Amino acid sequence: MAGAEAQLDNAGTALWLTDCPTDAMPGWTPRRVLAMVGGVQAGHLDFMVHPDGQALSVWMLEVEPGFQRRNLASVMMDALYAAHPTAWIDHGGRTQDGARWWNRYAEPDPARNIHNRPPQEWAQYFEAPAVMGQRTRNAYLNRMNGLDGHGAAEYRYGERLEVEGAQWASAYRQARAQGPDPAAGELHGGLRLVLPAELQRVMFDERRKPAERAERLLDHIGHGSLPHAAGWHTTVRAAFEDMAHEQVFDPASAEEATHVTFRVRLAAGQEVPRRDARTTWVSYPDSPGIEVELTGMAWRAPQTPWVTHAAEFDRPIDAAIAPEYWHDASEQYLARFDEIGELRPGQRPRRAEAGDPFAGREAEIAAMAAKLQEASRQRTVAASLPAPTREVFESLRGHQPSPAPQSPRLR
């Protein structure tokens, strides 16, 4: 990276290597190099990482108009090479501007660029016909613009690439998209909120217990309003990064927003809902309202992302991921929550008890309760009967046991 960094003329420039909330290639992990200058998003390099970490596919390299001609693109590409020092790299096809930039760029390690190497070395990772199409397009742009484009470094540059692509097409092996299993553990999803001023002060008041603040926030947003559009990740860091990306790429977003994450697991006995699985996260398209147990929350302000407030619930709270469309909400969701995710009248928050001795004994407990209620009813009925008449008393006398001998009484 030293070569590109030495030419960088931006004070206050920072690079952020992060996960990226996109899904360009199933099974591959989306990542991003994000360039920030003075706290403003100046450019980004989006790429995909193969599950074994030994292949990268570049999808987008872009620098904002106000930050171009400052060597930012080269710095970001150098960072990509440095972050993955042994991986094959497919730079893809280029635009007119991309071809001009590539002509100026000093590639750190040309031997890892698959456009410079024979397909037998990399064809298991990349589809050879697609790569040959990229190379054909790049060669055309170079000729049209009078550019060298590092042509001497490209393997067999200018030959019949369609023949070579067809020859190695069968060597490609598609990466397997697994993704996390929602039934096997906890997942983290995030939401950006602009809170009322009073609640905002409470949430960041460290004199209050974190669990108290978290439950107050949950009451504010509604127990049934956990975000349906969120990606549910295996780590809280990834959930916060989702919201940070939204904040950076949405110029109209409120700076006073609070970033909140929810740690959830599926409610016991619930069938795993339909989901889209990615490498490290899942989403729930067309959510009907998914019952979950909320086991923890964390929140931070985007202005101070290094300060995170967190609360863990030793007794999880029942909650729900909101339905995407109200008319598709399940009967179970509608029985508990209204249209804005608040508990309906008569419904109260429930707390799950880890290791509860009564867990799984609901039918037994209900039967015992019914038995006790019936005994109580019978006692009430007996207490309301009239006193027995003399005739009844006399008829019962013959059934009384003989009295025990008694000592004579003195008169």
mmCIF file of C-alpha atoms in Angstrom:
data_model
loop_
_atom_site.group_PDB
_atom_site.id
_atom_site.type_symbol
_atom_site.label_atom_id
_atom_site.label_comp_id
_atom_site.label_asym_id
_atom_site.label_seq_id
_atom_site.Cartn_x
_atom_site.Cartn_y
_atom_site.Cartn_z
ATOM 1 C CA MET A 1 0.000 0.000 0.000
ATOM 2 C CA ALA A 2 2.951 2.338 0.455
ATOM 3 C CA GLY A 3 3.091 3.423 -3.183
ATOM 4 C CA ALA A 4 -0.487 4.645 -3.380
ATOM 5 C CA GLU A 5 -0.515 6.055 0.140
ATOM 6 C CA ALA A 6 2.567 8.127 -0.604
ATOM 7 C CA GLN A 7 0.604 10.008 -3.277
ATOM 8 C CA LEU A 8 -2.543 10.497 -1.205
ATOM 9 C CA ASP A 9 -3.184 14.196 -0.649
ATOM 10 C CA ASN A 10 -6.171 13.914 1.711
ATOM 11 C CA ALA A 11 -5.852 14.869 5.348
ATOM 12 C CA GLY A 12 -8.187 12.999 7.630
ATOM 13 C CA THR A 13 -8.689 10.029 5.266
ATOM 14 C CA ALA A 14 -9.709 6.717 6.791
ATOM 15 C CA LEU A 15 -10.334 3.289 5.254
ATOM 16 C CA TRP A 16 -12.916 0.902 6.685
ATOM 17 C CA LEU A 17 -12.771 -2.776 5.703
ATOM 18 C CA THR A 18 -16.177 -4.164 6.514
ATOM 19 C CA ASP A 19 -18.905 -6.608 5.616
ATOM 20 C CA CYS A 20 -21.272 -5.279 2.984
ATOM 21 C CA PRO A 21 -25.066 -5.777 2.946
ATOM 22 C CA THR A 22 -25.308 -7.039 -0.630
ATOM 23 C CA ASP A 23 -25.893 -10.442 -2.186
ATOM 24 C CA ALA A 24 -24.213 -10.582 -5.563
ATOM 25 C CA MET A 25 -22.900 -14.182 -5.501
ATOM 26 C CA PRO A 26 -24.603 -16.904 -3.406
ATOM 27 C CA GLY A 27 -22.203 -18.524 -0.968
ATOM 28 C CA TRP A 28 -19.590 -15.751 -1.250
ATOM 29 C CA THR A 29 -19.174 -13.183 1.518
ATOM 30 C CA PRO A 30 -19.776 -9.563 0.446
ATOM 31 C CA ARG A 31 -17.168 -7.110 1.729
ATOM 32 C CA ARG A 32 -16.356 -3.447 1.233
ATOM 33 C CA VAL A 33 -13.440 -1.057 1.529
ATOM 34 C CA LEU A 34 -15.039 2.249 2.468
ATOM 35 C CA ALA A 35 -13.074 5.502 2.182
ATOM 36 C CA MET A 36 -14.041 8.340 4.508
ATOM 37 C CA VAL A 37 -12.585 11.841 4.226
ATOM 38 C CA GLY A 38 -13.339 14.189 7.078
ATOM 39 C CA GLY A 39 -16.186 11.926 8.156
ATOM 40 C CA VAL A 40 -17.792 11.992 4.681
ATOM 41 C CA GLN A 41 -18.146 8.969 2.403
ATOM 42 C CA ALA A 42 -15.683 9.559 -0.441
ATOM 43 C CA GLY A 43 -15.577 6.206 -2.212
ATOM 44 C CA HIS A 44 -16.023 2.465 -1.892
ATOM 45 C CA LEU A 45 -14.693 -0.780 -3.310
ATOM 46 C CA ASP A 46 -17.171 -3.669 -3.188
ATOM 47 C CA PHE A 47 -15.982 -7.242 -3.624
ATOM 48 C CA MET A 48 -16.933 -10.836 -2.861
ATOM 49 C CA VAL A 49 -14.849 -13.421 -0.986
ATOM 50 C CA HIS A 50 -15.029 -17.142 -1.723
ATOM 51 C CA PRO A 51 -15.815 -19.340 1.317
ATOM 52 C CA ASP A 52 -12.228 -20.643 1.450
ATOM 53 C CA GLY A 53 -10.809 -17.097 1.272
ATOM 54 C CA GLN A 54 -8.657 -17.834 -1.785
ATOM 55 C CA ALA A 55 -10.613 -15.971 -4.456
ATOM 56 C CA LEU A 56 -11.989 -12.425 -4.722
ATOM 57 C CA SER A 57 -14.379 -10.929 -7.250
ATOM 58 C CA VAL A 58 -14.375 -7.131 -7.602
ATOM 59 C CA TRP A 59 -17.858 -5.747 -8.250
ATOM 60 C CA MET A 60 -17.640 -1.988 -7.887
ATOM 61 C CA LEU A 61 -14.918 0.618 -7.498
ATOM 62 C CA GLU A 62 -16.318 4.122 -7.206
ATOM 63 C CA VAL A 63 -15.045 7.494 -6.001
ATOM 64 C CA GLU A 64 -17.463 10.353 -5.406
ATOM 65 C CA PRO A 65 -17.083 13.257 -7.897
ATOM 66 C CA GLY A 66 -15.793 15.698 -5.299
ATOM 67 C CA PHE A 67 -12.963 13.345 -4.298
ATOM 68 C CA GLN A 68 -11.710 12.131 -7.666
ATOM 69 C CA ARG A 69 -8.146 12.648 -8.922
ATOM 70 C CA ARG A 70 -6.833 12.267 -5.357
ATOM 71 C CA ASN A 71 -5.563 8.669 -5.664
ATOM 72 C CA LEU A 72 -8.336 7.264 -3.495
ATOM 73 C CA ALA A 73 -9.193 4.461 -5.935
ATOM 74 C CA SER A 74 -5.605 3.212 -5.898
ATOM 75 C CA VAL A 75 -5.458 3.303 -2.110
ATOM 76 C CA MET A 76 -8.630 1.241 -1.823
ATOM 77 C CA MET A 77 -7.410 -1.337 -4.369
ATOM 78 C CA ASP A 78 -4.062 -1.602 -2.581
ATOM 79 C CA ALA A 79 -5.973 -2.213 0.645
ATOM 80 C CA LEU A 80 -7.807 -5.088 -1.043
ATOM 81 C CA TYR A 81 -4.524 -6.729 -2.054
ATOM 82 C CA ALA A 82 -3.093 -6.242 1.438
ATOM 83 C CA ALA A 83 -6.170 -7.646 3.210
ATOM 84 C CA HIS A 84 -6.113 -10.862 1.108
ATOM 85 C CA PRO A 85 -2.434 -11.498 0.332
ATOM 86 C CA THR A 86 -2.832 -14.996 -1.209
ATOM 87 C CA ALA A 87 -6.165 -14.874 -3.034
ATOM 88 C CA TRP A 88 -6.875 -14.901 -6.758
ATOM 89 C CA ILE A 89 -8.481 -11.628 -7.886
ATOM 90 C CA ASP A 90 -10.963 -11.110 -10.713
ATOM 91 C CA HIS A 91 -11.146 -7.378 -11.452
ATOM 92 C CA GLY A 92 -14.036 -7.881 -13.854
ATOM 93 C CA GLY A 93 -14.983 -5.720 -16.797
ATOM 94 C CA ARG A 94 -14.275 -2.006 -16.849
ATOM 95 C CA THR A 95 -16.089 1.166 -17.875
ATOM 96 C CA GLN A 96 -14.501 3.967 -19.898
ATOM 97 C CA ASP A 97 -13.373 5.728 -16.725
ATOM 98 C CA GLY A 98 -12.307 2.417 -15.216
ATOM 99 C CA ALA A 99 -10.121 1.611 -18.215
ATOM 100 C CA ARG A 100 -8.335 4.965 -17.920
ATOM 101 C CA TRP A 101 -7.807 4.484 -14.189
ATOM 102 C CA TRP A 102 -6.502 0.930 -14.662
ATOM 103 C CA ASN A 103 -4.003 2.212 -17.238
ATOM 104 C CA ARG A 104 -2.516 4.488 -14.536
ATOM 105 C CA TYR A 105 -2.719 2.000 -11.654
ATOM 106 C CA ALA A 106 0.432 0.128 -10.568
ATOM 107 C CA GLU A 107 -0.894 -3.299 -9.615
ATOM 108 C CA PRO A 108 0.873 -4.590 -6.439
ATOM 109 C CA ASP A 109 0.845 -8.274 -7.435
ATOM 110 C CA PRO A 110 -0.008 -8.910 -11.112
ATOM 111 C CA ALA A 111 0.537 -12.668 -10.709
ATOM 112 C CA ARG A 112 -2.688 -12.916 -8.665
ATOM 113 C CA ASN A 113 -4.796 -11.193 -11.311
ATOM 114 C CA ILE A 114 -6.618 -14.025 -13.099
ATOM 115 C CA HIS A 115 -6.630 -12.027 -16.342
ATOM 116 C CA ASN A 116 -2.848 -12.561 -16.379
ATOM 117 C CA ARG A 117 -2.896 -16.328 -15.713
ATOM 118 C CA PRO A 118 -4.080 -19.470 -17.546
ATOM 119 C CA PRO A 119 -7.587 -20.716 -16.663
ATOM 120 C CA GLN A 120 -6.370 -24.062 -15.317
ATOM 121 C CA GLU A 121 -5.031 -22.163 -12.292
ATOM 122 C CA TRP A 122 -8.290 -20.411 -11.330
ATOM 123 C CA ALA A 123 -11.195 -21.904 -13.320
ATOM 124 C CA GLN A 124 -12.605 -23.728 -10.279
ATOM 125 C CA TYR A 125 -13.396 -20.324 -8.708
ATOM 126 C CA PHE A 126 -14.554 -18.282 -11.705
ATOM 127 C CA GLU A 127 -16.621 -19.094 -14.795
ATOM 128 C CA ALA A 128 -14.101 -19.075 -17.627
ATOM 129 C CA PRO A 129 -16.526 -17.909 -20.378
ATOM 130 C CA ALA A 130 -17.561 -14.904 -18.251
ATOM 131 C CA VAL A 131 -13.932 -14.001 -17.539
ATOM 132 C CA MET A 132 -13.052 -14.201 -21.220
ATOM 133 C CA GLY A 133 -15.963 -11.877 -21.974
ATOM 134 C CA GLN A 134 -14.595 -9.374 -19.452
ATOM 135 C CA ARG A 135 -11.152 -9.544 -21.010
ATOM 136 C CA THR A 136 -12.610 -9.020 -24.490
ATOM 137 C CA ARG A 137 -14.486 -5.921 -23.338
ATOM 138 C CA ASN A 138 -11.414 -4.509 -21.595
ATOM 139 C CA ALA A 139 -9.250 -5.060 -24.672
ATOM 140 C CA TYR A 140 -11.826 -3.267 -26.811
ATOM 141 C CA LEU A 141 -11.902 -0.253 -24.469
ATOM 142 C CA ASN A 142 -8.123 -0.101 -24.454
ATOM 143 C CA ARG A 143 -7.973 -0.041 -28.269
ATOM 144 C CA MET A 144 -10.740 2.557 -28.541
ATOM 145 C CA ASN A 145 -9.013 4.865 -26.065
ATOM 146 C CA GLY A 146 -5.434 4.253 -27.137
ATOM 147 C CA LEU A 147 -4.491 2.734 -23.792
ATOM 148 C CA ASP A 148 -1.913 0.101 -22.985
ATOM 149 C CA GLY A 149 -3.959 -1.252 -20.043
ATOM 150 C CA HIS A 150 -1.058 -3.455 -18.854
ATOM 151 C CA GLY A 151 -1.554 -5.524 -21.989
ATOM 152 C CA ALA A 152 1.873 -7.121 -21.748
ATOM 153 C CA ALA A 153 0.941 -8.695 -18.410
ATOM 154 C CA GLU A 154 -2.268 -10.345 -19.604
ATOM 155 C CA TYR A 155 -1.951 -14.020 -20.441
ATOM 156 C CA ARG A 156 -2.235 -14.688 -24.215
ATOM 157 C CA TYR A 157 -3.763 -11.238 -24.653
ATOM 158 C CA GLY A 158 -5.626 -10.883 -27.948
ATOM 159 C CA GLU A 159 -6.038 -14.575 -28.772
ATOM 160 C CA ARG A 160 -9.335 -16.417 -29.303
ATOM 161 C CA LEU A 161 -10.664 -16.197 -25.785
ATOM 162 C CA GLU A 162 -14.038 -17.763 -26.582
ATOM 163 C CA VAL A 163 -12.304 -21.089 -27.356
ATOM 164 C CA GLU A 164 -10.365 -21.010 -24.114
ATOM 165 C CA GLY A 165 -13.494 -20.081 -22.153
ATOM 166 C CA ALA A 166 -15.464 -23.002 -23.559
ATOM 167 C CA GLN A 167 -12.580 -25.381 -22.864
ATOM 168 C CA TRP A 168 -12.484 -24.566 -19.144
ATOM 169 C CA ALA A 169 -16.177 -23.891 -18.440
ATOM 170 C CA SER A 170 -16.709 -27.311 -16.818
ATOM 171 C CA ALA A 171 -13.962 -26.718 -14.262
ATOM 172 C CA TYR A 172 -16.051 -24.158 -12.371
ATOM 173 C CA ARG A 173 -17.411 -25.225 -8.968
ATOM 174 C CA GLN A 174 -20.216 -23.104 -7.533
ATOM 175 C CA ALA A 175 -19.781 -22.132 -3.893
ATOM 176 C CA ARG A 176 -22.301 -23.633 -1.552
ATOM 177 C CA ALA A 177 -24.635 -21.130 0.142
ATOM 178 C CA GLN A 178 -25.173 -22.355 3.707
ATOM 179 C CA GLY A 179 -25.855 -19.458 6.013
ATOM 180 C CA PRO A 180 -26.742 -19.601 9.715
ATOM 181 C CA ASP A 181 -29.538 -21.812 11.022
ATOM 182 C CA PRO A 182 -32.074 -19.702 12.981
ATOM 183 C CA ALA A 183 -33.151 -22.787 14.941
ATOM 184 C CA ALA A 184 -29.620 -23.493 16.144
ATOM 185 C CA GLY A 185 -28.742 -20.266 17.941
ATOM 186 C CA GLU A 186 -29.186 -16.556 18.417
ATOM 187 C CA LEU A 187 -29.119 -13.927 15.671
ATOM 188 C CA HIS A 188 -28.711 -10.136 15.687
ATOM 189 C CA GLY A 189 -30.746 -7.608 13.709
ATOM 190 C CA GLY A 190 -30.667 -3.825 13.768
ATOM 191 C CA LEU A 191 -32.912 -0.778 13.538
ATOM 192 C CA ARG A 192 -32.241 2.965 13.316
ATOM 193 C CA LEU A 193 -34.520 5.116 15.477
ATOM 194 C CA VAL A 194 -35.006 8.813 16.111
ATOM 195 C CA LEU A 195 -36.120 8.861 19.738
ATOM 196 C CA PRO A 196 -38.025 11.505 21.687
ATOM 197 C CA ALA A 197 -35.588 13.792 23.495
ATOM 198 C CA GLU A 198 -36.467 12.488 26.963
ATOM 199 C CA LEU A 199 -36.098 8.853 25.984
ATOM 200 C CA GLN A 200 -32.846 9.657 24.176
ATOM 201 C CA ARG A 201 -31.411 11.033 27.422
ATOM 202 C CA VAL A 202 -32.567 7.979 29.355
ATOM 203 C CA MET A 203 -31.028 5.516 26.901
ATOM 204 C CA PHE A 204 -27.556 7.016 27.301
ATOM 205 C CA ASP A 205 -27.787 7.678 31.047
ATOM 206 C CA GLU A 206 -25.259 5.230 32.491
ATOM 207 C CA ARG A 207 -26.576 5.798 36.003
ATOM 208 C CA ARG A 208 -29.562 3.653 35.070
ATOM 209 C CA LYS A 209 -29.371 -0.112 34.738
ATOM 210 C CA PRO A 210 -28.967 -1.246 31.114
ATOM 211 C CA ALA A 211 -31.857 -3.730 31.326
ATOM 212 C CA GLU A 212 -34.170 -1.010 32.624
ATOM 213 C CA ARG A 213 -33.266 1.260 29.717
ATOM 214 C CA ALA A 214 -33.603 -1.551 27.173
ATOM 215 C CA GLU A 215 -37.081 -2.515 28.361
ATOM 216 C CA ARG A 216 -38.189 1.114 28.285
ATOM 217 C CA LEU A 217 -37.023 1.348 24.673
ATOM 218 C CA LEU A 218 -38.834 -1.892 23.841
ATOM 219 C CA ASP A 219 -42.048 -0.504 25.298
ATOM 220 C CA HIS A 220 -41.574 2.564 23.088
ATOM 221 C CA ILE A 221 -41.152 0.706 19.790
ATOM 222 C CA GLY A 222 -43.547 -2.149 20.605
ATOM 223 C CA HIS A 223 -42.841 -5.772 21.481
ATOM 224 C CA GLY A 224 -44.034 -6.861 18.045
ATOM 225 C CA SER A 225 -42.030 -4.318 16.029
ATOM 226 C CA LEU A 226 -38.648 -5.973 15.674
ATOM 227 C CA PRO A 227 -37.454 -5.126 12.132
ATOM 228 C CA HIS A 228 -38.670 -7.440 9.361
ATOM 229 C CA ALA A 229 -36.389 -5.846 6.750
ATOM 230 C CA ALA A 230 -33.184 -6.376 8.725
ATOM 231 C CA GLY A 231 -30.532 -8.900 7.884
ATOM 232 C CA TRP A 232 -30.264 -11.194 10.916
ATOM 233 C CA HIS A 233 -26.554 -11.792 11.495
ATOM 234 C CA THR A 234 -24.437 -14.163 13.525
ATOM 235 C CA THR A 235 -22.664 -11.250 15.270
ATOM 236 C CA VAL A 236 -23.761 -7.987 16.823
ATOM 237 C CA ARG A 237 -20.867 -6.248 15.037
ATOM 238 C CA ALA A 238 -22.326 -7.127 11.640
ATOM 239 C CA ALA A 239 -25.768 -5.865 12.687
ATOM 240 C CA PHE A 240 -24.271 -2.509 13.725
ATOM 241 C CA GLU A 241 -22.322 -2.341 10.455
ATOM 242 C CA ASP A 242 -25.554 -2.688 8.499
ATOM 243 C CA MET A 243 -26.900 0.424 10.171
ATOM 244 C CA ALA A 244 -23.615 2.279 9.766
ATOM 245 C CA HIS A 245 -23.785 1.625 6.017
ATOM 246 C CA GLU A 246 -27.327 2.958 5.907
ATOM 247 C CA GLN A 247 -26.201 6.067 7.771
ATOM 248 C CA VAL A 248 -23.222 6.682 5.484
ATOM 249 C CA PHE A 249 -25.057 6.163 2.192
ATOM 250 C CA ASP A 250 -28.228 8.024 3.160
ATOM 251 C CA PRO A 251 -27.365 11.750 3.193
ATOM 252 C CA ALA A 252 -30.844 12.632 4.451
ATOM 253 C CA SER A 253 -30.584 10.325 7.477
ATOM 254 C CA ALA A 254 -30.917 12.020 10.828
ATOM 255 C CA GLU A 255 -27.636 12.412 12.688
ATOM 256 C CA GLU A 256 -29.442 12.062 16.002
ATOM 257 C CA ALA A 257 -30.600 8.526 15.163
ATOM 258 C CA THR A 258 -29.887 5.776 17.664
ATOM 259 C CA HIS A 259 -28.666 2.448 16.298
ATOM 260 C CA VAL A 260 -30.295 -0.463 18.136
ATOM 261 C CA THR A 261 -29.622 -4.186 17.786
ATOM 262 C CA PHE A 262 -31.766 -7.059 19.032
ATOM 263 C CA ARG A 263 -30.458 -10.505 19.947
ATOM 264 C CA VAL A 264 -33.171 -13.084 19.384
ATOM 265 C CA ARG A 265 -33.824 -16.784 19.111
ATOM 266 C CA LEU A 266 -36.893 -18.492 17.733
ATOM 267 C CA ALA A 267 -39.610 -19.177 20.278
ATOM 268 C CA ALA A 268 -39.668 -22.754 21.569
ATOM 269 C CA GLY A 269 -41.672 -25.165 19.415
ATOM 270 C CA GLN A 270 -42.006 -22.740 16.501
ATOM 271 C CA GLU A 271 -41.446 -24.013 12.987
ATOM 272 C CA VAL A 272 -38.472 -22.333 11.324
ATOM 273 C CA PRO A 273 -39.973 -19.649 9.045
ATOM 274 C CA ARG A 274 -39.199 -19.340 5.351
ATOM 275 C CA ARG A 275 -35.938 -17.488 4.950
ATOM 276 C CA ASP A 276 -33.257 -16.398 2.484
ATOM 277 C CA ALA A 277 -29.902 -17.732 3.706
ATOM 278 C CA ARG A 278 -26.682 -15.860 3.020
ATOM 279 C CA THR A 279 -23.159 -16.688 4.147
ATOM 280 C CA THR A 280 -23.352 -14.977 7.533
ATOM 281 C CA TRP A 281 -26.940 -13.776 7.765
ATOM 282 C CA VAL A 282 -30.547 -14.571 6.934
ATOM 283 C CA SER A 283 -33.554 -12.477 6.042
ATOM 284 C CA TYR A 284 -37.260 -13.232 6.328
ATOM 285 C CA PRO A 285 -39.043 -12.145 3.120
ATOM 286 C CA ASP A 286 -42.791 -11.726 3.497
ATOM 287 C CA SER A 287 -42.550 -12.170 7.263
ATOM 288 C CA PRO A 288 -45.952 -13.133 8.729
ATOM 289 C CA GLY A 289 -44.880 -12.001 12.186
ATOM 290 C CA ILE A 290 -42.320 -14.332 13.715
ATOM 291 C CA GLU A 291 -42.426 -15.139 17.410
ATOM 292 C CA VAL A 292 -39.018 -14.842 19.056
ATOM 293 C CA GLU A 293 -37.455 -14.652 22.474
ATOM 294 C CA LEU A 294 -35.531 -11.416 22.934
ATOM 295 C CA THR A 295 -32.392 -12.257 24.919
ATOM 296 C CA GLY A 296 -30.477 -8.996 24.683
ATOM 297 C CA MET A 297 -30.191 -5.518 23.177
ATOM 298 C CA ALA A 298 -27.405 -3.066 22.385
ATOM 299 C CA TRP A 299 -27.447 0.517 21.186
ATOM 300 C CA ARG A 300 -25.075 3.327 20.238
ATOM 301 C CA ALA A 301 -25.050 6.784 18.689
ATOM 302 C CA PRO A 302 -23.561 7.054 15.170
ATOM 303 C CA GLN A 303 -21.475 10.019 16.314
ATOM 304 C CA THR A 304 -19.710 7.835 18.927
ATOM 305 C CA PRO A 305 -19.763 4.260 17.576
ATOM 306 C CA TRP A 306 -16.959 3.241 19.926
ATOM 307 C CA VAL A 307 -19.341 3.587 22.902
ATOM 308 C CA THR A 308 -21.840 0.732 23.020
ATOM 309 C CA HIS A 309 -24.530 0.233 25.647
ATOM 310 C CA ALA A 310 -25.736 -3.341 26.087
ATOM 311 C CA ALA A 311 -28.242 -5.279 28.155
ATOM 312 C CA GLU A 312 -28.614 -9.025 28.511
ATOM 313 C CA PHE A 313 -31.883 -10.522 29.730
ATOM 314 C CA ASP A 314 -31.423 -13.537 31.992
ATOM 315 C CA ARG A 315 -35.156 -14.063 31.530
ATOM 316 C CA PRO A 316 -35.860 -13.583 27.800
ATOM 317 C CA ILE A 317 -38.817 -11.429 26.785
ATOM 318 C CA ASP A 318 -41.338 -12.698 24.256
ATOM 319 C CA ALA A 319 -41.418 -10.467 21.195
ATOM 320 C CA ALA A 320 -41.993 -10.732 17.460
ATOM 321 C CA ILE A 321 -40.366 -9.779 14.171
ATOM 322 C CA ALA A 322 -43.032 -7.626 12.564
ATOM 323 C CA PRO A 323 -44.927 -8.844 9.496
ATOM 324 C CA GLU A 324 -43.783 -7.285 6.251
ATOM 325 C CA TYR A 325 -47.395 -6.747 5.176
ATOM 326 C CA TRP A 326 -50.217 -6.436 7.678
ATOM 327 C CA HIS A 327 -52.648 -8.460 5.554
ATOM 328 C CA ASP A 328 -50.201 -11.400 5.670
ATOM 329 C CA ALA A 329 -49.870 -11.380 9.463
ATOM 330 C CA SER A 330 -50.390 -14.767 11.118
ATOM 331 C CA GLU A 331 -53.243 -15.473 13.529
ATOM 332 C CA GLN A 332 -50.744 -15.929 16.352
ATOM 333 C CA TYR A 333 -49.288 -12.475 15.717
ATOM 334 C CA LEU A 334 -52.692 -10.804 15.410
ATOM 335 C CA ALA A 335 -53.801 -12.341 18.702
ATOM 336 C CA ARG A 336 -50.972 -10.602 20.566
ATOM 337 C CA PHE A 337 -50.129 -7.407 18.673
ATOM 338 C CA ASP A 338 -51.874 -4.571 16.877
ATOM 339 C CA GLU A 339 -50.909 -2.873 13.603
ATOM 340 C CA ILE A 340 -48.048 -0.901 15.135
ATOM 341 C CA GLY A 341 -46.649 -3.826 17.090
ATOM 342 C CA GLU A 342 -47.982 -2.882 20.506
ATOM 343 C CA LEU A 343 -49.545 -5.457 22.802
ATOM 344 C CA ARG A 344 -53.312 -5.591 22.508
ATOM 345 C CA PRO A 345 -55.475 -4.675 25.531
ATOM 346 C CA GLY A 346 -55.406 -7.504 28.022
ATOM 347 C CA GLN A 347 -52.084 -8.843 26.694
ATOM 348 C CA ARG A 348 -49.093 -8.513 28.979
ATOM 349 C CA PRO A 349 -45.358 -8.985 28.352
ATOM 350 C CA ARG A 350 -44.268 -12.545 29.084
ATOM 351 C CA ARG A 351 -40.876 -13.532 30.431
ATOM 352 C CA ALA A 352 -39.313 -16.891 29.714
ATOM 353 C CA GLU A 353 -37.480 -18.490 32.632
ATOM 354 C CA ALA A 354 -34.325 -20.373 31.776
ATOM 355 C CA GLY A 355 -34.391 -23.676 33.635
ATOM 356 C CA ASP A 356 -37.977 -23.063 34.740
ATOM 357 C CA PRO A 357 -39.141 -26.190 36.670
ATOM 358 C CA PHE A 358 -42.653 -25.655 35.256
ATOM 359 C CA ALA A 359 -41.497 -25.532 31.616
ATOM 360 C CA GLY A 360 -43.200 -28.189 29.514
ATOM 361 C CA ARG A 361 -45.772 -28.969 32.235
ATOM 362 C CA GLU A 362 -48.489 -26.619 31.053
ATOM 363 C CA ALA A 363 -51.138 -29.372 30.599
ATOM 364 C CA GLU A 364 -50.360 -30.882 33.985
ATOM 365 C CA ILE A 365 -50.563 -27.502 35.700
ATOM 366 C CA ALA A 366 -53.846 -26.678 33.923
ATOM 367 C CA ALA A 367 -55.387 -29.997 35.059
ATOM 368 C CA MET A 368 -54.329 -29.405 38.664
ATOM 369 C CA ALA A 369 -55.736 -25.889 38.560
ATOM 370 C CA ALA A 370 -59.078 -27.233 37.267
ATOM 371 C CA LYS A 371 -59.162 -29.816 40.050
ATOM 372 C CA LEU A 372 -58.520 -27.207 42.728
ATOM 373 C CA GLN A 373 -61.158 -24.921 41.271
ATOM 374 C CA GLU A 374 -63.736 -27.742 41.302
ATOM 375 C CA ALA A 375 -62.941 -28.576 44.948
ATOM 376 C CA SER A 376 -63.337 -24.917 45.846
ATOM 377 C CA ARG A 377 -66.676 -24.790 44.020
ATOM 378 C CA GLN A 378 -67.957 -27.810 45.894
ATOM 379 C CA ARG A 379 -67.017 -26.295 49.253
ATOM 380 C CA THR A 380 -68.875 -23.138 48.313
ATOM 381 C CA VAL A 381 -71.991 -25.104 47.373
ATOM 382 C CA ALA A 382 -71.860 -27.121 50.600
ATOM 383 C CA ALA A 383 -71.602 -23.990 52.708
ATOM 384 C CA SER A 384 -74.774 -22.592 51.115
ATOM 385 C CA LEU A 385 -77.044 -25.664 51.853
ATOM 386 C CA PRO A 386 -79.888 -25.205 54.501
ATOM 387 C CA ALA A 387 -79.518 -26.786 57.996
ATOM 388 C CA PRO A 388 -80.892 -30.393 58.121
ATOM 389 C CA THR A 389 -84.503 -30.793 59.507
ATOM 390 C CA ARG A 390 -85.346 -32.852 62.640
ATOM 391 C CA GLU A 391 -86.727 -35.676 60.467
ATOM 392 C CA VAL A 392 -83.434 -35.902 58.608
ATOM 393 C CA PHE A 393 -81.541 -35.793 61.890
ATOM 394 C CA GLU A 394 -83.655 -38.630 63.388
ATOM 395 C CA SER A 395 -83.241 -40.752 60.267
ATOM 396 C CA LEU A 396 -79.497 -40.402 60.517
ATOM 397 C CA ARG A 397 -79.363 -41.187 64.240
ATOM 398 C CA GLY A 398 -79.641 -44.926 63.675
ATOM 399 C CA HIS A 399 -76.536 -44.800 61.593
ATOM 400 C CA GLN A 400 -74.445 -43.134 64.277
ATOM 401 C CA PRO A 401 -71.921 -45.335 66.107
ATOM 402 C CA SER A 402 -72.807 -46.383 69.662
ATOM 403 C CA PRO A 403 -71.601 -43.910 72.202
ATOM 404 C CA ALA A 404 -68.656 -44.940 74.306
ATOM 405 C CA PRO A 405 -69.365 -45.769 78.014
ATOM 406 C CA GLN A 406 -69.359 -42.634 80.104
ATOM 407 C CA SER A 407 -68.947 -42.034 83.801
ATOM 408 C CA PRO A 408 -72.147 -41.215 85.657
ATOM 409 C CA ARG A 409 -72.763 -37.521 86.166
ATOM 410 C CA LEU A 410 -73.502 -36.034 89.588
ATOM 411 C CA ARG A 411 -76.566 -33.979 89.684
#
